[in-house]
Amino acid sequence: MLYNQVVVAYQEIASTTSRTRMSNVLVALLRATPLELLPRLVYLTQGKLHPEFEAIEIGMAERLALRAVAAASGRPEQEIRADLSRRGDLGATAEHLLQGADRAPTLTVDEVYDGLDAIAHTAGRGSVGAKVETLVALLCRATPAEAGYLIRTATGKLRLGVADMTLLDALTIAQTGSTESRPIVERAYNLCSDLGAVAVALTRDGTTLLESFHPEPFRPIRPMLAERLKDPREILAKLGGRCAAEYKYDGERLQIHKRGAEVRIFSRRIEPITAQYPDAVDLTLAGLAVESAIFEAEAVARDPDTDELLPFQDLMRRKRVHAVAEAARELPVSLIAFDLLYLDGTDLTRLPYAERRVRLDRVVKAGPRFQPSEREIVASVPELTAFFDLAVSAGTEGLVCKSLAPDALYQAGSRGWLWIKFKREYVSEMTDTVDLVVVGALHGRGRRAGTYGSLLVAAYDPAADVFRTVTKVGSGFSDAELASLPRRLAPLAIPHAHPRVDAKLAADTWFVPSVVVEVIGAEVTLSPIHTAALGRFRSGSGLAIRFPRFTGRWRDDKAPEDATTVDELAEMYQQRKAS
Ligand code: AMP
């Protein structure tokens, strides 16, 4: 097929203002394209050479393309530059300055594609000269109009405005005569994110093949998205009175593909991000004993010493650091798997959530840094809200409530009511520090072996003369402070909770309430595992401090009875503020 045929279509698309005309031109072009050329034509028409997820850009610098135009036209670069500044489009400049060359079109689509692909793949020493040479060779055989489109494509500025959805429509019409089968075609696209592959399947086998179109490792699936509701009653009503509530982890969504010993990771926007997550690759290889799989997980950061979930910002900070390997050592990610879409040759996207989840639980070899998401089947508002409180106090954003219906399939690429987000609506942000009493401690691991991983701290309830727990603090201690903790606290250690301490959590060591520490947190929330103001705001839940951090100040000047009171915390909680 001659490139010229494509260029004529592009010219028509560029000059029309009619959506129908644009569609007709595309349909005619697609129909005129032989099957084996279809993927190339589809990518070229989008100004690309490969599907987006392969992240191979032609992206030749304009300065180099300009040099190629100068060489091909035999004119000085200055003249090209002057013409470019008049027209503002190097493609138009090339078309104009190569006007003299009155040649018949001979370039084929394959030749153009291969040339551009060679440019995209040329790298390293001497690559600049080689790229320019390849482009010059193409320009020297091009008609003026072809030269214009070659330059636009090479510099990544084709800009025909043909989006994925426009092409999906045109492909459907080209093959079936109408847009009726468009949902089937779109589903196939959502399962592979590759328009070229869809074009071939549709043309070769019609819509019958697409109905059984399967996901495949290393072709990312467009992610299923969640709707949002504020009221637990409405959520349950939407989901038929019963649902699976899963913690909504606050990290980065990863779609992880494995085949044999190879793992590739895609972002929510289906970009390849394997290189950013060497530790997630290792976790997958170690924790997933299957030949091939596609699963989704949230990558979260945990405090390496205390195991507590860290805020999303901490994970993002790691991404900005250049030395990924080093960052991965300092702040390793944990994977929380929440869906399984493909397993050893079988497409699971057509199975209901409940069955996908059973398989997910079966294949994940859970370890400290790789687990399926926490979840519970709930069938009433109190159950749902209690689990929500637990989720928030565990450092997550809330819940994703998932349909247990038999038709709750994985809806690739769409936002629907099979998944409903239930997020914290109100937060009472902490602007002040609080002074809390150390009542217990949990053993440390890793770097903190031999000392405490976190301290269980409590607020004072003067009415009952009792200390009620509000959080575990593990962050903010310097190495020296950490090392000194056992020395400081050992004299206070007792084998059981002190009678003046009210705790639901089991500590490894208990202390006589005596030491006061200054703590700052992100906010005061409800939690079913702490006892401060238990039942005051919600049955079964107390108040807790989320993301607590030791400020570095030991309040030796304060007696435990001078610590922040439960009532003060309750007041902070009530100063609610829309998030
Ligand atoms: P949002 O980004 O606010 O639309 O919320 C949906 C996102 O929540 C997904 O894209 C995931 O990244 C994330 N997420 C966290 N935990 C889960 C879970 N258990 N199930 C599904 N999505 C989750």
Coordinates of N, CA, C and O in Angstrom, one line a residue, residues 298-436:
E298 N -2.7 -2.6 45.3 CA -2.3 -1.2 45.7 C -0.9 -1.3 46.2 O -0.7 -2.2 47.1
A299 N 0.0 -0.5 45.7 CA 1.3 -0.4 46.3 C 1.3 0.6 47.5 O 0.9 1.7 47.2
V300 N 1.6 0.1 48.7 CA 1.5 1.1 49.8 C 2.9 1.1 50.5 O 3.7 0.1 50.4
A301 N 3.1 2.2 51.2 CA 4.4 2.2 51.9 C 4.1 1.9 53.4 O 3.0 2.4 53.9
R302 N 4.9 1.2 54.0 CA 4.8 0.9 55.4 C 6.0 1.3 56.1 O 7.1 1.2 55.6
D303 N 5.8 1.7 57.4 CA 7.0 2.0 58.2 C 7.8 0.7 58.4 O 7.2 -0.2 58.9
P304 N 9.0 0.7 57.9 CA 9.7 -0.6 58.0 C 9.9 -1.1 59.4 O 10.0 -2.3 59.7
D305 N 9.9 -0.3 60.4 CA 10.1 -0.7 61.8 C 8.8 -1.1 62.5 O 8.7 -2.1 63.3
T306 N 7.7 -0.4 62.2 CA 6.5 -0.6 63.0 C 5.4 -1.3 62.1 O 4.4 -1.7 62.7
D307 N 5.6 -1.3 60.8 CA 4.6 -2.0 60.0 C 3.4 -1.2 59.7 O 2.5 -1.6 59.1
E308 N 3.3 0.0 60.3 CA 2.1 0.8 60.1 C 2.1 1.4 58.7 O 3.1 1.7 58.1
L309 N 0.9 1.5 58.1 CA 0.8 2.1 56.8 C 1.2 3.6 56.9 O 0.9 4.3 57.8
L310 N 1.9 4.0 55.9 CA 2.3 5.4 55.8 C 1.5 6.2 54.8 O 0.9 5.6 53.9
P311 N 1.4 7.5 55.0 CA 0.5 8.3 54.1 C 1.1 8.2 52.6 O 2.3 7.9 52.4
F312 N 0.2 8.3 51.7 CA 0.5 8.2 50.3 C 1.7 9.1 49.9 O 2.5 8.7 49.0
Q313 N 1.8 10.3 50.5 CA 2.9 11.2 50.1 C 4.2 10.6 50.3 O 5.1 10.9 49.5
D314 N 4.4 9.7 51.3 CA 5.7 9.1 51.5 C 6.0 8.2 50.3 O 7.2 8.1 49.9
L315 N 5.1 7.5 49.8 CA 5.3 6.7 48.6 C 5.7 7.5 47.4 O 6.6 7.2 46.6
M316 N 5.0 8.7 47.2 CA 5.2 9.5 46.1 C 6.6 10.2 46.2 O 7.3 10.4 45.2
R317 N 7.0 10.4 47.4 CA 8.4 11.0 47.6 C 9.4 10.1 47.0 O 10.3 10.4 46.4
R318 N 9.2 8.8 47.3 CA 10.1 7.8 46.8 C 10.2 7.8 45.3 O 11.2 7.6 44.7
K319 N 9.0 8.0 44.7 CA 9.0 8.0 43.2 C 9.8 9.1 42.6 O 10.2 9.1 41.4
R320 N 9.9 10.2 43.3 CA 10.7 11.3 42.8 C 12.2 11.2 42.9 O 12.9 11.8 42.2
V321 N 12.6 10.3 43.8 CA 14.0 10.0 44.0 C 14.5 9.3 42.7 O 13.9 8.4 42.2
H322 N 15.7 9.7 42.3 CA 16.2 9.1 41.1 C 16.7 7.7 41.3 O 16.4 6.8 40.5
A323 N 17.5 7.5 42.4 CA 18.0 6.2 42.6 C 16.9 5.2 43.1 O 16.7 5.1 44.3
V324 N 16.2 4.6 42.2 CA 15.1 3.8 42.6 C 15.5 2.7 43.5 O 14.8 2.4 44.5
A325 N 16.6 2.0 43.1 CA 17.0 0.8 43.9 C 17.2 1.2 45.4 O 16.8 0.5 46.3
E326 N 17.9 2.4 45.6 CA 18.1 2.8 46.9 C 16.9 3.2 47.6 O 16.7 2.8 48.8
A327 N 16.0 3.9 46.9 CA 14.7 4.2 47.5 C 13.9 3.0 47.9 O 13.3 3.0 49.0
A328 N 14.0 2.0 47.1 CA 13.2 0.8 47.3 C 13.8 0.1 48.6 O 13.0 -0.6 49.3
R329 N 15.1 0.3 48.8 CA 15.6 -0.3 50.1 C 15.2 0.5 51.3 O 14.8 -0.1 52.3
E330 N 15.2 1.8 51.1 CA 14.8 2.6 52.3 C 13.4 2.5 52.7 O 13.0 2.5 53.8
L331 N 12.5 2.6 51.6 CA 11.1 2.5 51.9 C 10.5 1.5 50.9 O 9.9 1.8 49.9
P332 N 10.6 0.2 51.3 CA 10.1 -0.8 50.4 C 8.6 -0.8 50.4 O 8.0 -0.4 51.4
V333 N 8.0 -1.1 49.2 CA 6.6 -1.1 49.2 C 6.0 -2.5 49.6 O 6.7 -3.5 49.6
S334 N 4.8 -2.4 50.0 CA 4.0 -3.6 50.2 C 2.9 -3.7 49.2 O 2.5 -2.7 48.7
L335 N 2.6 -4.9 48.8 CA 1.5 -5.0 47.8 C 0.3 -5.6 48.5 O 0.3 -6.6 49.2
I336 N -0.8 -4.9 48.2 CA -2.1 -5.4 48.7 C -2.9 -5.7 47.5 O -3.4 -4.8 46.8
A337 N -3.0 -7.0 47.2 CA -3.7 -7.5 46.0 C -5.2 -7.4 46.2 O -5.7 -7.7 47.3
F338 N -6.0 -6.9 45.2 CA -7.4 -6.8 45.4 C -8.2 -7.4 44.2 O -9.4 -7.5 44.3
D339 N -7.5 -7.8 43.1 CA -8.3 -8.5 42.1 C -7.4 -9.3 41.2 O -6.2 -9.1 41.1
L340 N -8.0 -10.4 40.6 CA -7.2 -11.3 39.8 C -8.0 -11.4 38.5 O -9.1 -11.8 38.4
L341 N -7.3 -11.0 37.4 CA -8.0 -10.9 36.1 C -7.7 -12.0 35.1 O -8.4 -12.2 34.1
Y342 N -6.6 -12.6 35.3 CA -6.2 -13.7 34.4 C -5.3 -14.6 35.1 O -4.5 -14.2 36.0
L343 N -5.5 -15.9 34.9 CA -4.7 -16.9 35.6 C -4.4 -18.1 34.7 O -5.3 -18.8 34.3
D344 N -3.1 -18.3 34.5 CA -2.7 -19.5 33.7 C -3.5 -19.8 32.5 O -4.1 -20.9 32.3
G345 N -3.7 -18.8 31.6 CA -4.4 -19.0 30.4 C -5.9 -18.7 30.4 O -6.6 -18.8 29.4
T346 N -6.4 -18.5 31.6 CA -7.9 -18.3 31.8 C -8.2 -16.9 32.0 O -7.7 -16.2 32.9
D347 N -9.2 -16.4 31.3 CA -9.7 -15.0 31.4 C -10.7 -15.0 32.6 O -11.7 -15.7 32.6
L348 N -10.3 -14.3 33.7 CA -11.2 -14.3 34.8 C -12.1 -13.0 34.8 O -13.0 -12.9 35.7
T349 N -11.9 -12.1 33.9 CA -12.7 -10.9 33.9 C -14.2 -11.2 33.7 O -15.1 -10.4 34.0
R350 N -14.5 -12.4 33.2 CA -15.9 -12.8 33.0 C -16.5 -13.5 34.2 O -17.7 -13.9 34.2
L351 N -15.7 -13.7 35.2 CA -16.2 -14.3 36.5 C -16.7 -13.3 37.4 O -16.2 -12.2 37.4
P352 N -17.7 -13.6 38.3 CA -18.1 -12.6 39.3 C -17.0 -12.3 40.3 O -16.1 -13.2 40.5
Y353 N -17.1 -11.2 40.9 CA -16.0 -10.8 41.9 C -15.8 -11.9 42.9 O -14.6 -12.2 43.2
A354 N -16.9 -12.4 43.4 CA -16.7 -13.4 44.5 C -15.8 -14.5 44.1 O -14.9 -15.0 44.9
E355 N -15.9 -15.0 42.9 CA -15.1 -16.1 42.4 C -13.7 -15.7 42.1 O -12.7 -16.4 42.3
R356 N -13.6 -14.4 41.6 CA -12.2 -13.9 41.3 C -11.4 -13.9 42.6 O -10.3 -14.2 42.7
R357 N -12.1 -13.4 43.6 CA -11.5 -13.2 44.9 C -11.1 -14.5 45.5 O -10.0 -14.6 46.1
V358 N -11.9 -15.5 45.4 CA -11.5 -16.9 45.9 C -10.2 -17.3 45.3 O -9.3 -17.8 46.0
R359 N -10.1 -17.1 44.0 CA -8.9 -17.5 43.3 C -7.7 -16.6 43.7 O -6.6 -17.1 43.9
L360 N -8.0 -15.3 43.9 CA -6.9 -14.5 44.3 C -6.3 -14.9 45.7 O -5.1 -15.1 45.9
D361 N -7.2 -15.2 46.6 CA -6.8 -15.6 48.0 C -6.0 -16.9 47.9 O -5.1 -17.2 48.6
R362 N -6.4 -17.8 46.9 CA -5.7 -19.1 46.7 C -4.3 -18.9 46.2 O -3.4 -19.6 46.6
V363 N -4.1 -18.0 45.2 CA -2.8 -17.9 44.6 C -1.8 -17.0 45.3 O -0.6 -17.2 45.1
V364 N -2.2 -16.1 46.1 CA -1.3 -15.2 46.8 C -0.7 -15.9 48.0 O -1.4 -16.3 48.9
K365 N 0.6 -16.1 48.0 CA 1.3 -16.7 49.1 C 1.5 -15.5 50.1 O 2.5 -14.8 49.9
A366 N 0.6 -15.3 51.0 CA 0.7 -14.1 51.8 C 1.9 -14.1 52.7 O 2.3 -15.1 53.2
G367 N 2.6 -13.0 52.7 CA 3.8 -12.8 53.5 C 3.6 -11.4 54.1 O 2.6 -10.7 53.9
P368 N 4.7 -10.9 54.9 CA 4.5 -9.6 55.5 C 4.3 -8.5 54.5 O 3.7 -7.5 54.9
R369 N 4.8 -8.6 53.3 CA 4.7 -7.5 52.4 C 3.9 -7.8 51.2 O 3.9 -7.0 50.2
F370 N 3.1 -8.8 51.2 CA 2.3 -9.2 50.0 C 1.1 -9.9 50.6 O 1.2 -11.0 51.0
Q371 N -0.1 -9.2 50.6 CA -1.3 -9.9 51.1 C -2.5 -9.4 50.2 O -2.5 -8.4 49.6
P372 N -3.6 -10.2 50.3 CA -4.8 -9.8 49.7 C -5.4 -8.7 50.6 O -5.0 -8.6 51.8
S373 N -6.2 -7.8 50.1 CA -6.8 -6.7 50.9 C -7.6 -7.3 52.0 O -8.3 -8.3 51.9
E374 N -7.7 -6.5 53.1 CA -8.5 -6.9 54.2 C -10.0 -6.7 53.8 O -10.3 -5.7 53.2
R375 N -10.8 -7.6 54.2 CA -12.2 -7.4 53.8 C -13.1 -8.2 54.7 O -12.7 -9.1 55.4
E376 N -14.4 -7.8 54.6 CA -15.4 -8.5 55.4 C -16.7 -8.5 54.6 O -17.0 -7.5 53.9
I377 N -17.5 -9.5 54.7 CA -18.8 -9.5 54.1 C -19.7 -8.8 55.1 O -19.8 -9.3 56.2
V378 N -20.4 -7.8 54.7 CA -21.3 -7.1 55.6 C -22.7 -7.0 55.1 O -22.9 -7.0 53.9
A379 N -23.7 -7.1 56.0 CA -25.1 -7.1 55.6 C -25.9 -6.2 56.3 O -27.2 -6.2 56.3
S380 N -25.3 -5.2 57.1 CA -26.1 -4.3 57.8 C -25.3 -3.0 58.0 O -24.1 -3.0 57.8
V381 N -26.1 -1.9 58.2 CA -25.4 -0.6 58.4 C -24.4 -0.6 59.6 O -23.2 -0.2 59.4
P382 N -24.8 -1.1 60.7 CA -23.8 -1.2 61.8 C -22.5 -2.0 61.5 O -21.4 -1.6 61.8
E383 N -22.7 -3.1 60.8 CA -21.5 -3.9 60.4 C -20.6 -3.1 59.4 O -19.4 -3.1 59.5
L384 N -21.3 -2.4 58.5 CA -20.5 -1.6 57.5 C -19.8 -0.5 58.2 O -18.6 -0.2 57.9
T385 N -20.4 0.3 59.0 CA -19.8 1.4 59.7 C -18.7 1.0 60.6 O -17.6 1.6 60.7
A386 N -18.9 -0.2 61.3 CA -17.8 -0.6 62.2 C -16.6 -1.0 61.4 O -15.5 -0.7 61.8
F387 N -16.8 -1.6 60.3 CA -15.6 -2.0 59.5 C -15.0 -0.8 58.8 O -13.8 -0.8 58.7
F388 N -15.8 0.2 58.5 CA -15.3 1.4 58.0 C -14.3 2.1 59.1 O -13.2 2.5 58.7
D389 N -14.8 2.1 60.3 CA -14.0 2.7 61.4 C -12.7 2.0 61.5 O -11.6 2.6 61.7
L390 N -12.8 0.7 61.4 CA -11.6 -0.2 61.6 C -10.6 0.2 60.4 O -9.4 0.3 60.6
A391 N -11.2 0.3 59.2 CA -10.3 0.6 58.0 C -9.6 2.0 58.2 O -8.4 2.1 58.0
V392 N -10.4 3.0 58.7 CA -9.8 4.3 58.8 C -8.7 4.3 59.9 O -7.6 4.8 59.8
S393 N -9.0 3.5 61.0 CA -8.0 3.5 62.1 C -6.7 2.7 61.7 O -5.7 2.9 62.3
A394 N -6.9 1.9 60.7 CA -5.7 1.1 60.2 C -4.9 2.0 59.2 O -3.9 1.5 58.6
G395 N -5.3 3.2 59.0 CA -4.5 4.1 58.2 C -5.0 4.1 56.7 O -4.3 4.6 55.9
T396 N -6.2 3.6 56.4 CA -6.6 3.6 55.1 C -7.6 4.7 54.9 O -8.0 5.4 55.8
E397 N -8.1 4.8 53.6 CA -9.0 6.0 53.3 C -10.4 5.7 53.5 O -11.3 6.5 53.4
G398 N -10.7 4.4 53.8 CA -12.1 4.0 53.9 C -12.3 2.6 53.3 O -11.5 1.8 53.5
L399 N -13.4 2.5 52.6 CA -13.8 1.2 52.0 C -14.1 1.3 50.6 O -14.5 2.3 50.1
V400 N -13.8 0.2 49.9 CA -14.5 0.0 48.5 C -15.4 -1.2 48.7 O -15.0 -2.3 49.2
C401 N -16.7 -0.9 48.5 CA -17.8 -1.9 48.7 C -18.1 -2.6 47.4 O -18.4 -1.9 46.4
K402 N -18.0 -3.9 47.4 CA -18.1 -4.6 46.1 C -19.2 -5.5 46.0 O -19.6 -6.2 47.0
S403 N -19.9 -5.5 44.8 CA -21.1 -6.3 44.6 C -20.7 -7.8 44.7 O -19.7 -8.3 44.1
L404 N -21.6 -8.6 45.3 CA -21.4 -10.0 45.4 C -22.4 -10.7 44.4 O -22.5 -11.9 44.4
A405 N -23.0 -9.9 43.6 CA -24.0 -10.5 42.6 C -23.3 -11.4 41.6 O -22.1 -11.2 41.3
P406 N -24.0 -12.4 41.1 CA -23.4 -13.3 40.1 C -23.0 -12.7 38.8 O -22.2 -13.2 38.1
D407 N -23.6 -11.5 38.6 CA -23.2 -10.8 37.3 C -22.2 -9.6 37.6 O -22.0 -8.8 36.8
A408 N -21.5 -9.7 38.7 CA -20.6 -8.6 39.0 C -19.2 -8.9 38.4 O -18.2 -9.2 39.0
L409 N -19.2 -8.8 37.0 CA -18.0 -9.2 36.3 C -17.0 -8.0 36.4 O -17.3 -6.9 36.9
Y410 N -15.8 -8.2 35.9 CA -14.8 -7.1 35.9 C -15.1 -6.3 34.7 O -14.9 -6.7 33.6
Q411 N -15.5 -5.0 35.0 CA -15.9 -4.1 33.9 C -14.7 -3.3 33.5 O -14.6 -2.2 34.0
A412 N -13.9 -3.8 32.6 CA -12.7 -3.1 32.2 C -13.0 -1.8 31.6 O -14.0 -1.6 30.9
G413 N -12.2 -0.8 32.0 CA -12.4 0.6 31.4 C -13.6 1.3 31.8 O -13.9 2.3 31.2
S414 N -14.4 0.8 32.8 CA -15.6 1.6 33.1 C -15.8 1.8 34.6 O -15.4 1.0 35.4
R415 N -16.5 2.9 34.8 CA -16.9 3.2 36.2 C -18.3 2.8 36.4 O -19.2 3.2 35.7
G416 N -18.5 2.0 37.4 CA -19.9 1.5 37.6 C -20.3 1.3 39.0 O -19.4 1.6 39.9
W417 N -21.5 0.8 39.3 CA -22.0 0.6 40.6 C -21.7 -0.7 41.2 O -22.2 -1.1 42.3
L418 N -20.8 -1.5 40.6 CA -20.4 -2.8 41.2 C -19.4 -2.6 42.3 O -19.2 -3.4 43.1
W419 N -18.7 -1.4 42.2 CA -17.7 -1.0 43.2 C -18.1 0.4 43.7 O -18.3 1.3 42.8
I420 N -18.3 0.5 45.0 CA -18.7 1.8 45.5 C -17.7 2.3 46.6 O -17.5 1.5 47.5
K421 N -17.1 3.4 46.4 CA -16.2 4.0 47.4 C -17.0 4.6 48.5 O -18.0 5.2 48.4
F422 N -16.5 4.3 49.7 CA -17.0 4.9 50.9 C -15.8 5.5 51.7 O -15.1 4.8 52.3
K423 N -15.6 6.8 51.4 CA -14.4 7.5 52.0 C -14.8 8.3 53.2 O -15.9 8.7 53.4
R424 N -13.8 8.7 53.9 CA -14.0 9.6 55.0 C -14.5 10.9 54.5 O -13.9 11.5 53.6
E425 N -15.6 11.4 55.0 CA -16.1 12.6 54.5 C -15.6 13.8 55.3 O -15.2 14.9 54.8
Y426 N -15.5 13.6 56.6 CA -15.1 14.7 57.5 C -13.8 14.3 58.2 O -13.6 13.2 58.5
V427 N -13.0 15.3 58.3 CA -11.8 15.0 59.1 C -11.7 16.2 60.1 O -12.2 17.3 59.9
S428 N -11.2 15.9 61.3 CA -10.9 17.0 62.2 C -9.4 17.0 62.2 O -8.7 16.2 62.8
E429 N -8.8 17.9 61.5 CA -7.4 18.0 61.3 C -6.7 18.4 62.6 O -7.2 19.3 63.3
M430 N -5.6 17.8 62.9 CA -5.0 18.2 64.2 C -4.0 19.3 63.9 O -3.1 19.2 63.1
T431 N -4.2 20.4 64.5 CA -3.2 21.5 64.4 C -2.4 21.6 65.6 O -1.3 22.1 65.6
D432 N -2.9 21.0 66.7 CA -2.2 21.1 68.0 C -1.5 19.7 68.3 O -2.1 18.7 67.9
T433 N -0.5 19.8 69.1 CA 0.1 18.5 69.6 C -0.7 18.1 70.8 O -1.5 18.9 71.4
V434 N -0.6 16.8 71.1 CA -1.3 16.3 72.3 C -0.2 15.6 73.2 O 0.8 15.2 72.7
D435 N -0.5 15.6 74.5 CA 0.4 15.0 75.4 C -0.2 13.7 75.9 O -1.3 13.7 76.4
L436 N 0.5 12.6 75.6 CA -0.2 11.3 75.9 C 0.7 10.4 76.8 O 1.9 10.6 76.8

